[in-house]
Coordinates of C-alpha atoms in Angstrom, one line a residue:
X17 CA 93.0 -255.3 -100.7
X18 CA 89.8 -254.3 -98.6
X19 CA 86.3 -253.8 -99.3
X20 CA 84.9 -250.9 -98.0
X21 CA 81.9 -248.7 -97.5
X22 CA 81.8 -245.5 -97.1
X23 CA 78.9 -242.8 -95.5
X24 CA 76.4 -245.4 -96.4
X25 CA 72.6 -243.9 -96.3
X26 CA 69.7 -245.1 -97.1
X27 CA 66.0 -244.7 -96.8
X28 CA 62.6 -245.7 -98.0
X29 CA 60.2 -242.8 -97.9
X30 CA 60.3 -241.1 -94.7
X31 CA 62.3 -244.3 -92.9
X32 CA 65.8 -243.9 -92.5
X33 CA 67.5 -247.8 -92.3
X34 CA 71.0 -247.1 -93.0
X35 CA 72.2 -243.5 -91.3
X36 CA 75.9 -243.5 -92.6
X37 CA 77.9 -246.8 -92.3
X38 CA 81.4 -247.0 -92.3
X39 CA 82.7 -250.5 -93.1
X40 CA 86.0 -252.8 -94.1
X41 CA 86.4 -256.1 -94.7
X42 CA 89.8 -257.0 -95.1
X43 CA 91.3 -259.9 -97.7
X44 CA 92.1 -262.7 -95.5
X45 CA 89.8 -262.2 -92.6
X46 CA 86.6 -263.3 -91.7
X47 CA 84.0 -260.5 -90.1
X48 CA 81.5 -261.7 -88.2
X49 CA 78.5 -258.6 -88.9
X50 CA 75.5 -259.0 -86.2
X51 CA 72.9 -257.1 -85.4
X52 CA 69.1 -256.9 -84.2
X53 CA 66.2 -257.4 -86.2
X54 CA 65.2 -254.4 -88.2
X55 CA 68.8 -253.1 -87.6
X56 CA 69.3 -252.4 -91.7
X57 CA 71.7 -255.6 -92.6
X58 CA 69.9 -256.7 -95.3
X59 CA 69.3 -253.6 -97.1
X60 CA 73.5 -253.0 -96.1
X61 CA 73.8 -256.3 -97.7
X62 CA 71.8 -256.0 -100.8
X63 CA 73.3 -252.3 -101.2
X64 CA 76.8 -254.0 -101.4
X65 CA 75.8 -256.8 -104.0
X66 CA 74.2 -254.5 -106.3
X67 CA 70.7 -256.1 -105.8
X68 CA 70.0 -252.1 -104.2
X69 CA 71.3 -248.8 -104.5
X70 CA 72.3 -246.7 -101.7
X71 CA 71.1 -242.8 -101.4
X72 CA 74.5 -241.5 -100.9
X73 CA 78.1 -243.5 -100.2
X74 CA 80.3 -245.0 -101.3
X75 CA 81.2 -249.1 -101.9
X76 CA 84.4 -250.1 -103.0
X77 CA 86.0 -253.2 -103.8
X78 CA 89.7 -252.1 -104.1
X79 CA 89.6 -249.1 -106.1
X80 CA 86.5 -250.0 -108.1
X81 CA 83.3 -248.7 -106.9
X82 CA 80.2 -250.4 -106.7
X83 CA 77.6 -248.2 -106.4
X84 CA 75.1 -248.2 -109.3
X85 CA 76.6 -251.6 -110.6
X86 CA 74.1 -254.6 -111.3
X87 CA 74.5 -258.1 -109.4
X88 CA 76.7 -259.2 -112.4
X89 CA 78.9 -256.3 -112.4
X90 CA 78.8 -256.6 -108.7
X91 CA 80.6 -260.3 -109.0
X92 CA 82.5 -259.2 -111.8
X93 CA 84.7 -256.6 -109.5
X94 CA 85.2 -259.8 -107.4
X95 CA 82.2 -259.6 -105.1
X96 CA 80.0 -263.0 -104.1
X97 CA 76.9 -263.3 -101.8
X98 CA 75.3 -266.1 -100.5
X99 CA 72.2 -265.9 -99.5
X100 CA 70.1 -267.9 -96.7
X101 CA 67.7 -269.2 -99.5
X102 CA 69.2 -272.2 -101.1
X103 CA 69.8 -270.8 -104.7
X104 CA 70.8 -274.5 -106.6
X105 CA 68.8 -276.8 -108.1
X106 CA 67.9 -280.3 -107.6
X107 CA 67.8 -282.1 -111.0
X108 CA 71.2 -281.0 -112.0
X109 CA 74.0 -282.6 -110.2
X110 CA 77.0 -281.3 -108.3
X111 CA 78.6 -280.5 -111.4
X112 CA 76.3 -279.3 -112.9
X113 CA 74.9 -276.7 -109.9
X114 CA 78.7 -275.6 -109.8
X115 CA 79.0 -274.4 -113.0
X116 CA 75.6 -273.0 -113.9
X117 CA 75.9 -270.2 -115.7
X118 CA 79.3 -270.8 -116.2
X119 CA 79.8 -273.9 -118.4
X120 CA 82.7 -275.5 -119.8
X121 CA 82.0 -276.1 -123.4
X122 CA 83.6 -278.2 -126.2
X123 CA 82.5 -277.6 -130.0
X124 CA 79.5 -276.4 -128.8
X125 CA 78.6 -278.5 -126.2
X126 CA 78.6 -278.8 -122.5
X127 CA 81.9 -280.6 -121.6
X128 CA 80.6 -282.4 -118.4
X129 CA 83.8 -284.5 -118.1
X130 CA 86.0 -281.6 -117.7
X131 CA 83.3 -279.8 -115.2
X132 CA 84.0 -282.9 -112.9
X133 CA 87.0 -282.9 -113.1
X134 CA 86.9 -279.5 -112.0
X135 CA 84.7 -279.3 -109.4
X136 CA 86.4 -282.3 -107.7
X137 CA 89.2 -280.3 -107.3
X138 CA 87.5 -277.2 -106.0
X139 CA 85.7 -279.5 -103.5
X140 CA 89.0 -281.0 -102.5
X141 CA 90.9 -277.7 -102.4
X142 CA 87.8 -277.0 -99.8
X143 CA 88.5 -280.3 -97.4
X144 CA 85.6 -281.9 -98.9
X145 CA 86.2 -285.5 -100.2
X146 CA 82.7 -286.6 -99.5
X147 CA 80.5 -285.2 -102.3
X148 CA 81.2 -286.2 -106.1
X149 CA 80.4 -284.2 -108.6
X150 CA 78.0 -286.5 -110.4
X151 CA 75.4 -287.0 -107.6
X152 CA 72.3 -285.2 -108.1
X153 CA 71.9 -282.2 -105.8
X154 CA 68.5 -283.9 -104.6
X155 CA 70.4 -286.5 -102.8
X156 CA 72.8 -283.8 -100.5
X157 CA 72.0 -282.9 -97.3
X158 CA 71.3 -279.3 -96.4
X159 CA 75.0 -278.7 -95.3
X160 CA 76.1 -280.3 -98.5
X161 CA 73.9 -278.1 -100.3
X162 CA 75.7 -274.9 -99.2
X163 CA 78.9 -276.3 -99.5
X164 CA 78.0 -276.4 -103.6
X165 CA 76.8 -273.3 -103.0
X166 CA 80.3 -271.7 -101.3
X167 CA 82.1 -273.9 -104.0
X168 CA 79.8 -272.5 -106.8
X169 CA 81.0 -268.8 -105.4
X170 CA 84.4 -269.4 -105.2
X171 CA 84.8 -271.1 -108.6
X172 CA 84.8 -267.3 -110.0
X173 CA 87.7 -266.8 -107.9
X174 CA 86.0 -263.4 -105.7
X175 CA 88.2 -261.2 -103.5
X176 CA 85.1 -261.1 -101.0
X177 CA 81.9 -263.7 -99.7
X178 CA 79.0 -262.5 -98.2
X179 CA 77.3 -265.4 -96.4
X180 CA 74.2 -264.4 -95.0
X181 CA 72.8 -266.9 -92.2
X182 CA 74.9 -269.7 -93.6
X183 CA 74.2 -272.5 -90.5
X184 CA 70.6 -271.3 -90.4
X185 CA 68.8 -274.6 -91.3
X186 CA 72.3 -276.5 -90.4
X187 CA 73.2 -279.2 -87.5
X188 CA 75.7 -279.1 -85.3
X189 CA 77.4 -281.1 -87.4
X190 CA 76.8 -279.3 -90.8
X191 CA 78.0 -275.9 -89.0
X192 CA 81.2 -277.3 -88.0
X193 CA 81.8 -278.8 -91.4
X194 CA 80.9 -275.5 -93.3
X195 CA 82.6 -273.5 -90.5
X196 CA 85.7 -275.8 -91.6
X197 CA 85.1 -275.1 -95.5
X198 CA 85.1 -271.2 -94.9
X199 CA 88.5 -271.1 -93.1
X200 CA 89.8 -273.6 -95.7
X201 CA 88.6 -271.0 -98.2
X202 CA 90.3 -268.1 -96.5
X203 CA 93.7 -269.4 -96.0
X204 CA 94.0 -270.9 -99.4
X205 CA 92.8 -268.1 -101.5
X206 CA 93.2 -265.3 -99.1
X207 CA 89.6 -263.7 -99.8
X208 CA 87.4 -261.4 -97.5
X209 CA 84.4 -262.8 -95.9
X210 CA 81.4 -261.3 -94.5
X211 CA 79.7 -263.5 -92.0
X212 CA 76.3 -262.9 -90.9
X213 CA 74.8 -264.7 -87.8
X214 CA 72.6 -264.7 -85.0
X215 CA 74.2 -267.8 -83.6
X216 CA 76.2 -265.9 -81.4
X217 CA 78.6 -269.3 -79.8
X218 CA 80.0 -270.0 -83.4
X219 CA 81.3 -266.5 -84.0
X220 CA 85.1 -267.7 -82.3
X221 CA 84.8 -271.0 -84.1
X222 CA 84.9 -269.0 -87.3
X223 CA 85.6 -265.4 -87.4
X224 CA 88.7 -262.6 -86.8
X225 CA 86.5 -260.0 -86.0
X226 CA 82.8 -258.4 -84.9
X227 CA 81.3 -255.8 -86.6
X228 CA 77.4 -255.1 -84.7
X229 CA 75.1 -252.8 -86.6
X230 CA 72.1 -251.6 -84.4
X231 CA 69.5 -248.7 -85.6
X232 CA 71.0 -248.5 -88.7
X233 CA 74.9 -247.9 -87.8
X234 CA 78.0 -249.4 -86.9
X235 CA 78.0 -249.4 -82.6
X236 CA 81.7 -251.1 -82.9
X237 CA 84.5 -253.9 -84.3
X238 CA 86.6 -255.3 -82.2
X239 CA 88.6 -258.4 -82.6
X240 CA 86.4 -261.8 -81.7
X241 CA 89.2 -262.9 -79.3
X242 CA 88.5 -259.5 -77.2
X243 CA 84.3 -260.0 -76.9
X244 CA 82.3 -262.1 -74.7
X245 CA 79.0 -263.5 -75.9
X246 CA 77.2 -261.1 -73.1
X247 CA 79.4 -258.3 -75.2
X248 CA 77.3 -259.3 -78.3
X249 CA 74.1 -259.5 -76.6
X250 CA 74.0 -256.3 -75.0
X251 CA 75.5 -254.9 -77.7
X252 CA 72.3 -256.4 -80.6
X253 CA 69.5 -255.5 -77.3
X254 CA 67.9 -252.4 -78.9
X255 CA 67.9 -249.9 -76.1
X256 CA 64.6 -247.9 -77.7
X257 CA 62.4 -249.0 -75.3
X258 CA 58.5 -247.9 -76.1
X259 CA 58.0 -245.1 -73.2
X260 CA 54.5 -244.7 -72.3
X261 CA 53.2 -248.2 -73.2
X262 CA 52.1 -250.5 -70.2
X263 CA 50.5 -253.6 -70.3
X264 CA 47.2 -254.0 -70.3
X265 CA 45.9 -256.3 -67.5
X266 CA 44.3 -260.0 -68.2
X267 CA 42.5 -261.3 -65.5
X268 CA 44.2 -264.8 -64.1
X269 CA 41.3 -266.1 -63.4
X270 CA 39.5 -265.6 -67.0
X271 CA 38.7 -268.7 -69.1
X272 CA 41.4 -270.2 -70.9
X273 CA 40.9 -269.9 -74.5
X274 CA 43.9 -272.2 -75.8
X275 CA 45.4 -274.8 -74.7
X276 CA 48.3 -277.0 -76.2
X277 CA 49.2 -280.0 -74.3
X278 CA 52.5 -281.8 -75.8
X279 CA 51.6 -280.5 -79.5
X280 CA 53.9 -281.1 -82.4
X281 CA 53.8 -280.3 -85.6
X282 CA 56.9 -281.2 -88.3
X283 CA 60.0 -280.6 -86.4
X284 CA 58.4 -278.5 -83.6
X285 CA 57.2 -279.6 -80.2
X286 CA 56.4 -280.9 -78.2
X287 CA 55.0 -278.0 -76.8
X288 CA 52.4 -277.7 -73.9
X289 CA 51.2 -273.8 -72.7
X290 CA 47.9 -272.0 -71.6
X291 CA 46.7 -269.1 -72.9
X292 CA 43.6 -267.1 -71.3
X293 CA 41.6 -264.4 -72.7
X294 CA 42.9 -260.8 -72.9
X295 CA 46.4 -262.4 -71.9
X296 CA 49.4 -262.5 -74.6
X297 CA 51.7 -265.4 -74.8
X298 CA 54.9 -264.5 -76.9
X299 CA 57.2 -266.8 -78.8
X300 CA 60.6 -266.2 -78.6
X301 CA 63.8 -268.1 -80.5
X302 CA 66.3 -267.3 -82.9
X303 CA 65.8 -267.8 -86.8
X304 CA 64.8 -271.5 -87.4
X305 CA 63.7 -272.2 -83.8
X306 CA 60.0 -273.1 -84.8
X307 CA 58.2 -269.8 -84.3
X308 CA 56.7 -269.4 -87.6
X309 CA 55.9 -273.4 -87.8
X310 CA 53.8 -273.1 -84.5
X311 CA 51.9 -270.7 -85.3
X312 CA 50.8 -272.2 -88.8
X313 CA 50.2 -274.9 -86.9
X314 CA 47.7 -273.2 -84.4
X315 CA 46.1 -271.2 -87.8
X316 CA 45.3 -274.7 -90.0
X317 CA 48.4 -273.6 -92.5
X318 CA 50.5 -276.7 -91.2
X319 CA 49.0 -280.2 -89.7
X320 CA 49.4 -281.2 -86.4
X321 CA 51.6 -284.3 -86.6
X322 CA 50.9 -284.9 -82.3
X323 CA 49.3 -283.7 -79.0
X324 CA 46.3 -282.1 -78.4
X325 CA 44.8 -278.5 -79.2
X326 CA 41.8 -277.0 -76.8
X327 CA 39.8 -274.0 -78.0
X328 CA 37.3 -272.6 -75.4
X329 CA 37.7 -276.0 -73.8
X330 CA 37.2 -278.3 -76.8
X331 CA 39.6 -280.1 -78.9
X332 CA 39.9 -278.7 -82.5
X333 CA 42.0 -279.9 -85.5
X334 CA 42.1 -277.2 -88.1
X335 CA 42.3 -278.6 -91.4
X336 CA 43.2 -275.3 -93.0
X337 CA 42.9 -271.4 -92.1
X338 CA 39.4 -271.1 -93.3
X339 CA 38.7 -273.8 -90.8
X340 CA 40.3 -271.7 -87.9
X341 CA 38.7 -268.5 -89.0
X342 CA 35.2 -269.7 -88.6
X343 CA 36.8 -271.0 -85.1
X344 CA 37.9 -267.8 -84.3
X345 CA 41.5 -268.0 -85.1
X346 CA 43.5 -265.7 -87.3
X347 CA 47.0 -265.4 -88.1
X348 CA 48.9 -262.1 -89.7
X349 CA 51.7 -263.6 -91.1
X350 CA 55.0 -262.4 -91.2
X351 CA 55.3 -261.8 -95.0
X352 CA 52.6 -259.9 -95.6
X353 CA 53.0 -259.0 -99.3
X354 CA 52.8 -262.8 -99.8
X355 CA 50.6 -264.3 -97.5
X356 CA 48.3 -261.4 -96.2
X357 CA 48.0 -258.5 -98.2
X358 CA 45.9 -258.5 -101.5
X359 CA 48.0 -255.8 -103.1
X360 CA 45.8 -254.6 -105.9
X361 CA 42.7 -254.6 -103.4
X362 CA 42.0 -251.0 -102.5
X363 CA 42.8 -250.6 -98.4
X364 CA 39.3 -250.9 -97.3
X365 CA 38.5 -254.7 -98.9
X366 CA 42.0 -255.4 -97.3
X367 CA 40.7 -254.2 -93.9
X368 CA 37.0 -256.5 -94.5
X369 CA 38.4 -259.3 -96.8
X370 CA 37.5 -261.6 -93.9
X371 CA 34.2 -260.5 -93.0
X372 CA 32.6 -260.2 -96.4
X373 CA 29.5 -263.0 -96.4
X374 CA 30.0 -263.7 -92.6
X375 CA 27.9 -263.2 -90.1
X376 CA 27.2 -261.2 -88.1
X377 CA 28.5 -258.4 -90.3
X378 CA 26.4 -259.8 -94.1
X379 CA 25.4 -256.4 -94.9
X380 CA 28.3 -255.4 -94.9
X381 CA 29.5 -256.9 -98.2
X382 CA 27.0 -254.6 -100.4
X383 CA 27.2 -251.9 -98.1
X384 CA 29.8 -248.8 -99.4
X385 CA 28.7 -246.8 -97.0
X386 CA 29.0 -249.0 -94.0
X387 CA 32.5 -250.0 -95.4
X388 CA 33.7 -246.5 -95.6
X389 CA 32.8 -246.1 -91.7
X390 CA 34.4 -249.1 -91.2
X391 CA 38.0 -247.9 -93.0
X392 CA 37.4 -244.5 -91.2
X393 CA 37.2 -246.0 -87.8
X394 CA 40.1 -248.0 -88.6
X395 CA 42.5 -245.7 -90.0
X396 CA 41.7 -243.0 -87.0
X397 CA 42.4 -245.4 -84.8
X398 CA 45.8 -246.6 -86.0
X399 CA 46.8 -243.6 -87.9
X400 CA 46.8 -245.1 -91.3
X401 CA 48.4 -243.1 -93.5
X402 CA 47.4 -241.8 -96.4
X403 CA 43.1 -242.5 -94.9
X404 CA 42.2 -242.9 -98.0
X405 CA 40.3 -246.2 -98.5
X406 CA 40.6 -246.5 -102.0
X407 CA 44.5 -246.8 -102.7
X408 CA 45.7 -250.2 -103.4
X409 CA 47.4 -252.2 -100.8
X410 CA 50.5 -252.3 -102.7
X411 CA 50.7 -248.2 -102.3
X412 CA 51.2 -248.2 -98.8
X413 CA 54.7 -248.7 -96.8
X414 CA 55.3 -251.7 -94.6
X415 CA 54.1 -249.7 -91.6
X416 CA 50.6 -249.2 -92.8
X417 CA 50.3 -252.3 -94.4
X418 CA 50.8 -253.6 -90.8
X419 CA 48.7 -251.5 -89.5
X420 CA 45.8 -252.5 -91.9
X421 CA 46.3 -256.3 -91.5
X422 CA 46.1 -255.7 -87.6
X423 CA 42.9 -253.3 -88.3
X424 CA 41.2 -256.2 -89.7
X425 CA 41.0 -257.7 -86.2
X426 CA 39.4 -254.7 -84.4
X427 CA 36.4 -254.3 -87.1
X428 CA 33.5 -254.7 -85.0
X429 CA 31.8 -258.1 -84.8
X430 CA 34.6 -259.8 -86.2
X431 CA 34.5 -263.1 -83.7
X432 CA 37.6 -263.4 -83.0
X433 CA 38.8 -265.7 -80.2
X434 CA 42.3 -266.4 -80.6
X435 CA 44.5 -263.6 -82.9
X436 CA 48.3 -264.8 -83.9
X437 CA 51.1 -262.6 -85.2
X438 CA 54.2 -263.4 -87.0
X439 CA 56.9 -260.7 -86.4
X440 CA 54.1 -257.8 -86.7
X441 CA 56.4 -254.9 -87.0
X442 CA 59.2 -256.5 -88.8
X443 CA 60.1 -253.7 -91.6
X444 CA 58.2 -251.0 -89.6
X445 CA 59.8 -247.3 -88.8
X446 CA 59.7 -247.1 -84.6
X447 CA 56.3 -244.5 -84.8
X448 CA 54.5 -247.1 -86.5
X449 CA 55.6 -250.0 -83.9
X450 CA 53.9 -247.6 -81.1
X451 CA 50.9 -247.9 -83.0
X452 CA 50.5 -251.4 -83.9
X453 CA 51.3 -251.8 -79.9
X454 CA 48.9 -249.9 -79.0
X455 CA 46.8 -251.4 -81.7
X456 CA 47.4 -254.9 -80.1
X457 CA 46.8 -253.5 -76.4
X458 CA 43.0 -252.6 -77.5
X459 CA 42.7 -256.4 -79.0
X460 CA 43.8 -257.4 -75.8
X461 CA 41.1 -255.4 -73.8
X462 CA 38.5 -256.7 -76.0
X463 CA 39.6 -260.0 -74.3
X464 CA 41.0 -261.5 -77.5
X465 CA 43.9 -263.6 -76.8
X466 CA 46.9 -263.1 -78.3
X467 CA 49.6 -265.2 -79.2
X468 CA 52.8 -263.0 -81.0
X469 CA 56.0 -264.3 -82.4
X470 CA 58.9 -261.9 -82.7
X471 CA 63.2 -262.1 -82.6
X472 CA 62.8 -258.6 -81.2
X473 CA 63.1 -259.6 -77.6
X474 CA 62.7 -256.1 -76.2
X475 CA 59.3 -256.1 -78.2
X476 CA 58.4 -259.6 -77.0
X477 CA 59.2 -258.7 -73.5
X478 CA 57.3 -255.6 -73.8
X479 CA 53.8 -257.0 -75.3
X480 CA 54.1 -260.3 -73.7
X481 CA 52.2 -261.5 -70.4
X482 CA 54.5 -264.8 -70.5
X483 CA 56.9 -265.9 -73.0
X484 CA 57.4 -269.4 -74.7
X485 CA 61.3 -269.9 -76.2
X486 CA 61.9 -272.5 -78.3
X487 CA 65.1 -273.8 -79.7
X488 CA 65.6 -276.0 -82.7
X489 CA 61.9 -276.7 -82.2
X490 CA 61.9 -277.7 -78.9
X491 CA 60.2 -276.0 -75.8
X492 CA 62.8 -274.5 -73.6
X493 CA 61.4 -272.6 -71.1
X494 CA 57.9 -270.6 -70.2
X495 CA 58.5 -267.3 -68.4
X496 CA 55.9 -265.7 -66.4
X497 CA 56.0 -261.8 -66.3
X498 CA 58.9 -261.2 -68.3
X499 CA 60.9 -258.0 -68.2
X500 CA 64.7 -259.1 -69.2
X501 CA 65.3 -259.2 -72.8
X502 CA 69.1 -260.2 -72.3
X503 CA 67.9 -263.5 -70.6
X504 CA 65.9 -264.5 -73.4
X505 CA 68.8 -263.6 -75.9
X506 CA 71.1 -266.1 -73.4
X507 CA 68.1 -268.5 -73.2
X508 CA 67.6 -268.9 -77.1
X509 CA 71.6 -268.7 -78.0
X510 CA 72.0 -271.6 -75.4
X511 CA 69.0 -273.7 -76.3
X512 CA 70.5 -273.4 -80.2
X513 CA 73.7 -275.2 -78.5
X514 CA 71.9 -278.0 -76.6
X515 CA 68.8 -277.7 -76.0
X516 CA 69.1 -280.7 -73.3
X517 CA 71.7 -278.3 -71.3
X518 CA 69.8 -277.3 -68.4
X519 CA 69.7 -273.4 -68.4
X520 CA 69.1 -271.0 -65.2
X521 CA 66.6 -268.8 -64.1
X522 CA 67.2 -265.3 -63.6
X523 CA 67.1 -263.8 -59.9
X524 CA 64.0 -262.5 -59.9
X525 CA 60.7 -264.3 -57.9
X526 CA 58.4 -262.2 -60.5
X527 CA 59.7 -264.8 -63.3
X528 CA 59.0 -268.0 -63.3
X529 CA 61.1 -270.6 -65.9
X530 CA 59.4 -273.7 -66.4
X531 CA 62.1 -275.8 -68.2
X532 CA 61.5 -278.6 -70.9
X533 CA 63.9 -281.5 -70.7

C-alpha cells in the first residue's frame, strides 16, 4: 500500500504555493520531506490531512481518495498527523491522553482499568517501559509527551504518520529515544511515515528516503544512504536571489545604538553583539534556536533573566513593549494575525496604531485628513494593495499585511531607534519580499537600526550587515559581511549537534567568525 499525491496545486489569491506535486510514501518506509521556509510543506501537509483542500489533484491513501474529506475522515482512511504543537493535555494522565476521544467504556462508563492495560501494551510494543499509564501527563518530559502523542496515533492502527517537526523542542536524548519509537513503529506494524525536519544530521538515524520540496515542488527523492548533508543543504538554499537589491551602506563609525553584553533571557544566551545605526544585524538558527526569544527579549515581551542591555549608551531594562516603544524599540512579530495586526481595524489605524496620543505626531489622532496622507504615503511607497485605507486588516493577504506592519515604522516622526523583525516575509509571494526589502533598506537610511530574524538564510545574508547564529540558545558565531548562505545552513545544523564543537570559518578574509565557546 502507498500514499500518494498526485498534480497537487494550490494557491491563495494570486500566490501559487504548491505548483503540481507528485508524491509517495510507501508502507514500511520512513521519508524524510525537507524543504526551505516558505517552500509550501505545510499547506502540502494540511492538504493531505484534510485540515485544507487542494485546487486540483489528487490524494490517495490506497485506492481511497482524500481530497474533499474532513480531518476525521482523513484518519478514518488510515491517515495520522502529528503536529509540532503538543496536542495532549496535562490533567488527564497517560491513559487517559491515549484514548481521548476514543474511550473504552463499560455500562456506560469509562473503563479506566482496561485503558491501562492497554496503553501499557501499546507503550511496550513501542520499546517504552518507562512511562505508566497512570501518571499525569503534567509530570512527562517533552520527549515523553510526543511519545503519548505517537502512541495516541498509532492506537487507531493508521497505514501512514505525518510527523511534522517531531524533535523540535527535543534533547539529544529525547530525539534518539523518539527516533527509536518511530522505527519500532515501522517494523512492527509496517505503516508509512512522513518525517519532516530541518535537523538535517538525524535524517540517516531515522529515515529510508529524502523527498526536498523547494518553491512549491518536488526538486528530488533519493534514498538517504545516497545523500550527503551538503546534498540537503544545497538542495533547501533557495536559488531566487533578489536581483537589483544592494545594501545600503552604515557608516562604521556611527554611534552604536544597542549593545548586549553576555545577555540571557530563559534558555537563550549568553549573547554579547553591537549594533550601530543604519546597520542591520541578522539572527540566524534553525527552529527552536532562540531567535524569536531574543528578540522579545530586546522588545520588553520576555525579561531579561542576565547581562546587560545599552540603548544609545545607557543601560535599559524594558519591563514590557510599551516600555521599549517609548524607548524607541519596536518589534513586528512573526505572527502577525496574533500579535501585530488588529484585524477589524481599517488599514490606516493599523499603519498609526502606535503614534495615536504620542508626540510628536498628537494631532494626528483627530486628524482624518492628515491620516489619509499618512496611508497614502505609505501605500505608494510599498505598493499596498488594494490603497484603500478603509478595508479591514483582516482583508488583506499576508503580503500587505506585512507590508503595513513595516509601514508603521516609516510614518514620519515616529522615534524610532532600534526596529526588530521576526521572519518579516514569512507567508509572502517573492514580489512582495522585494518590497518589504526595499522597505527595510529606506528604514535603514533613515539611520534606524535594524535587528531581523529569519530561517531564510539567502534573505538573512541578503539584508544583513553581520549575522548572529544561535544554536539551542547559545551564541555560535558573529559573521561580518556575510555573503554564503550554505555556511550558515552548516553553521546552525552543526551548532544543533554540539554547540561546544568548534566550527570553521569559511575561506574568505571579508567574513569574520567570532566563535562562542
Amino acid at each position: 500500500m502507498r500514499l500518494e499525491v498526485k498534480d497537487l496545486r494550490k494557491s491563495y489569491g494570486p500566490v501559487a504555493v504548491l505548483k503540481g506535486v507528485d508524491l509517495r510514501v510507501e508502507a514500511g518506509k520512513v521519508l524524510a520531506f525537507l524543504g526551505a521556509n516558505g517552500a509550501g510543506k505545510s499547506t502540502l501537509l494540511n492538504c493531505i490531512s484534510g485540515a485544507q483542500d487542494a485546487d486540483s489533484g489528487d490524494i490517495l491513501a490506497g485506492d481511497a481518495s482524500l481530497r474533499g474529506a474532513s480531518p476525521r475522515q482523513v484518519q478514518d482512511l488510515g491517515v495520522a498527523i502529528i503536529y509540532q504543537h503538543f496536542q495532549v493535555f496535562e490533567g488527564l494522565s497517560v491513559a487517559e491522553n491515549i484514548f481521548l476521544g476514543h474511550e473504552i467504556k463499560r455500562g456506560g462508563r469509562v473503563d479506566r482499568r482496561a485503558q491501562n492495560a492497554q496503553a501499557r501494551e501499546l507503550l511496550e510494543r513501542l520499546g517504552v517501559t518507562g512511562i505508566d499509564p497512570r501518571t499525569d501527563l503534567g509530570m512527562l518530559g517533552v520527549g515523553e509527551r510526543k511519545v503519548v502523542e505517537i502512541a495516541r496515533a498509532l492506537r487507531l492502527k493508521p497505514k501512514f504518520l505525518i510527523l511534522d517537526e517531531p524533535t523540535a523542542s527535543l534533547s539529544d536524548k529525547e530525539a534518539k529515544a523518539l527516533h527509536s519509537v518511530i522505527r519500532q513503529a515501522v517494523a512492527k506494524d509496517g505503516i508509512g511515515v512522513i518525517y519532516v525536519t530541518h535537523f538535517l544530521d538525524e535524517i540517516p538515524k531515522v529515515a529510508d528516503q529524502v523527498t526536498i520540496l523547494r518553491d512549491g515542488r518536488i526538486l528530488w527523492t533519493r534514498p538517504v544512504d545516497e545523500v550527503t548533508i551538503a546534498d540537503m543543504t544545497d538542495a533547501i538554499s533557495p536559488d531566487a536571489m533578489m536581483h537589483g537589491l544592494e545594501k545600503v551602506p552604515f557608516s562604521a563609525d556611527g554611534p552604536a545604538v544597542l549593545r548586549l553584553d553576555a545577555l540571557t533571557t530563559g534558555f537563550v544566551g549568553p549573547v554579547s553583539a553591537e549594533l550601530r545605526a543604519g546597520e542591520v544585524l541578522g539572527i540566524y538558527g534553525l527552529m527552536g534556536a532562540g531567535r524569536t526569544e531574543l528578540l522579545e527579549c530586546l522588545s520588553g515581551a520576555a525579561p531579561k533573566t542576565g547581562g546587560r542591555v545599552e540603548l544609545d549608551g545607557r543601560e535599559v531594562s524594558f519591563t514590557a513593549p510599551r516600555d521599549a516603544l517609548s524607548k524607541g524599540v519596536a518589534l513586528v512579530a512573526s505572527d502577525r494575525k496574533e500579535q501585530s495586526l488588529f484585524a477589524s481595524f481599517p488599514a490606516v489605524e493599523n499603519l498609526l496604531v502606535p503614534h495615536f496620543g504620542r508626540s510628536p505626531m498628537p494631532k494626528l489622532l483627530r486628524s482624518f485628513q492628515r491620516e489619509g496622507r499618512e496611508f497614502e504615503r505609505a501605500a505608494r511607497r510599498l505598493n499596498i494593495q488594494p490603497p484603500n485605507p478603509r478595508l479591514q486588516g483582516q482583508r488583506f493577504s499576508g503580503g500587505n499585511a506585512q507590508k503595513i506592519m513595516v509601514g508603521r515604522w516609516l510614518v514620519e516622526g515616529s522615534g524610532l531607534k532600534l526596529l526588530l523583525l521576526d521572519e518579516p516575509t514569512q507567508g509572502v509571494d517573492i514580489g512582495a519580499r522585494h518590497e518589504l526589502y526595499e522597505a527595510l533598506a529606506e528604514v535603514k537610511r533613515k539611520g534606524t537600526a535594524v535587528a531581523v530574524a529569519s530561517s531564510d538564510a539567502t534573505e538573512i545574508c541578503l539584508l544583513a550587515d553581520k549575522i548572529l547564529v544561535l544554536g539551542r540558545g547559545k551564541q555560535v558565531a558573529l559573521i561580518d559581511n556575510p555573503h554564503d548562505e550554505e555556511l550558515l545552513i552548516e553553521l546552525a545544523h552543526r551548532a544543533e549537534h554540539s554547540t561546544q564543537q568548534e566550527l570553521p570559518a569559511s575561506g574568505a578574509g571579508a567574513q569574520q567568525m567570532e566563535m562562542m565557546q
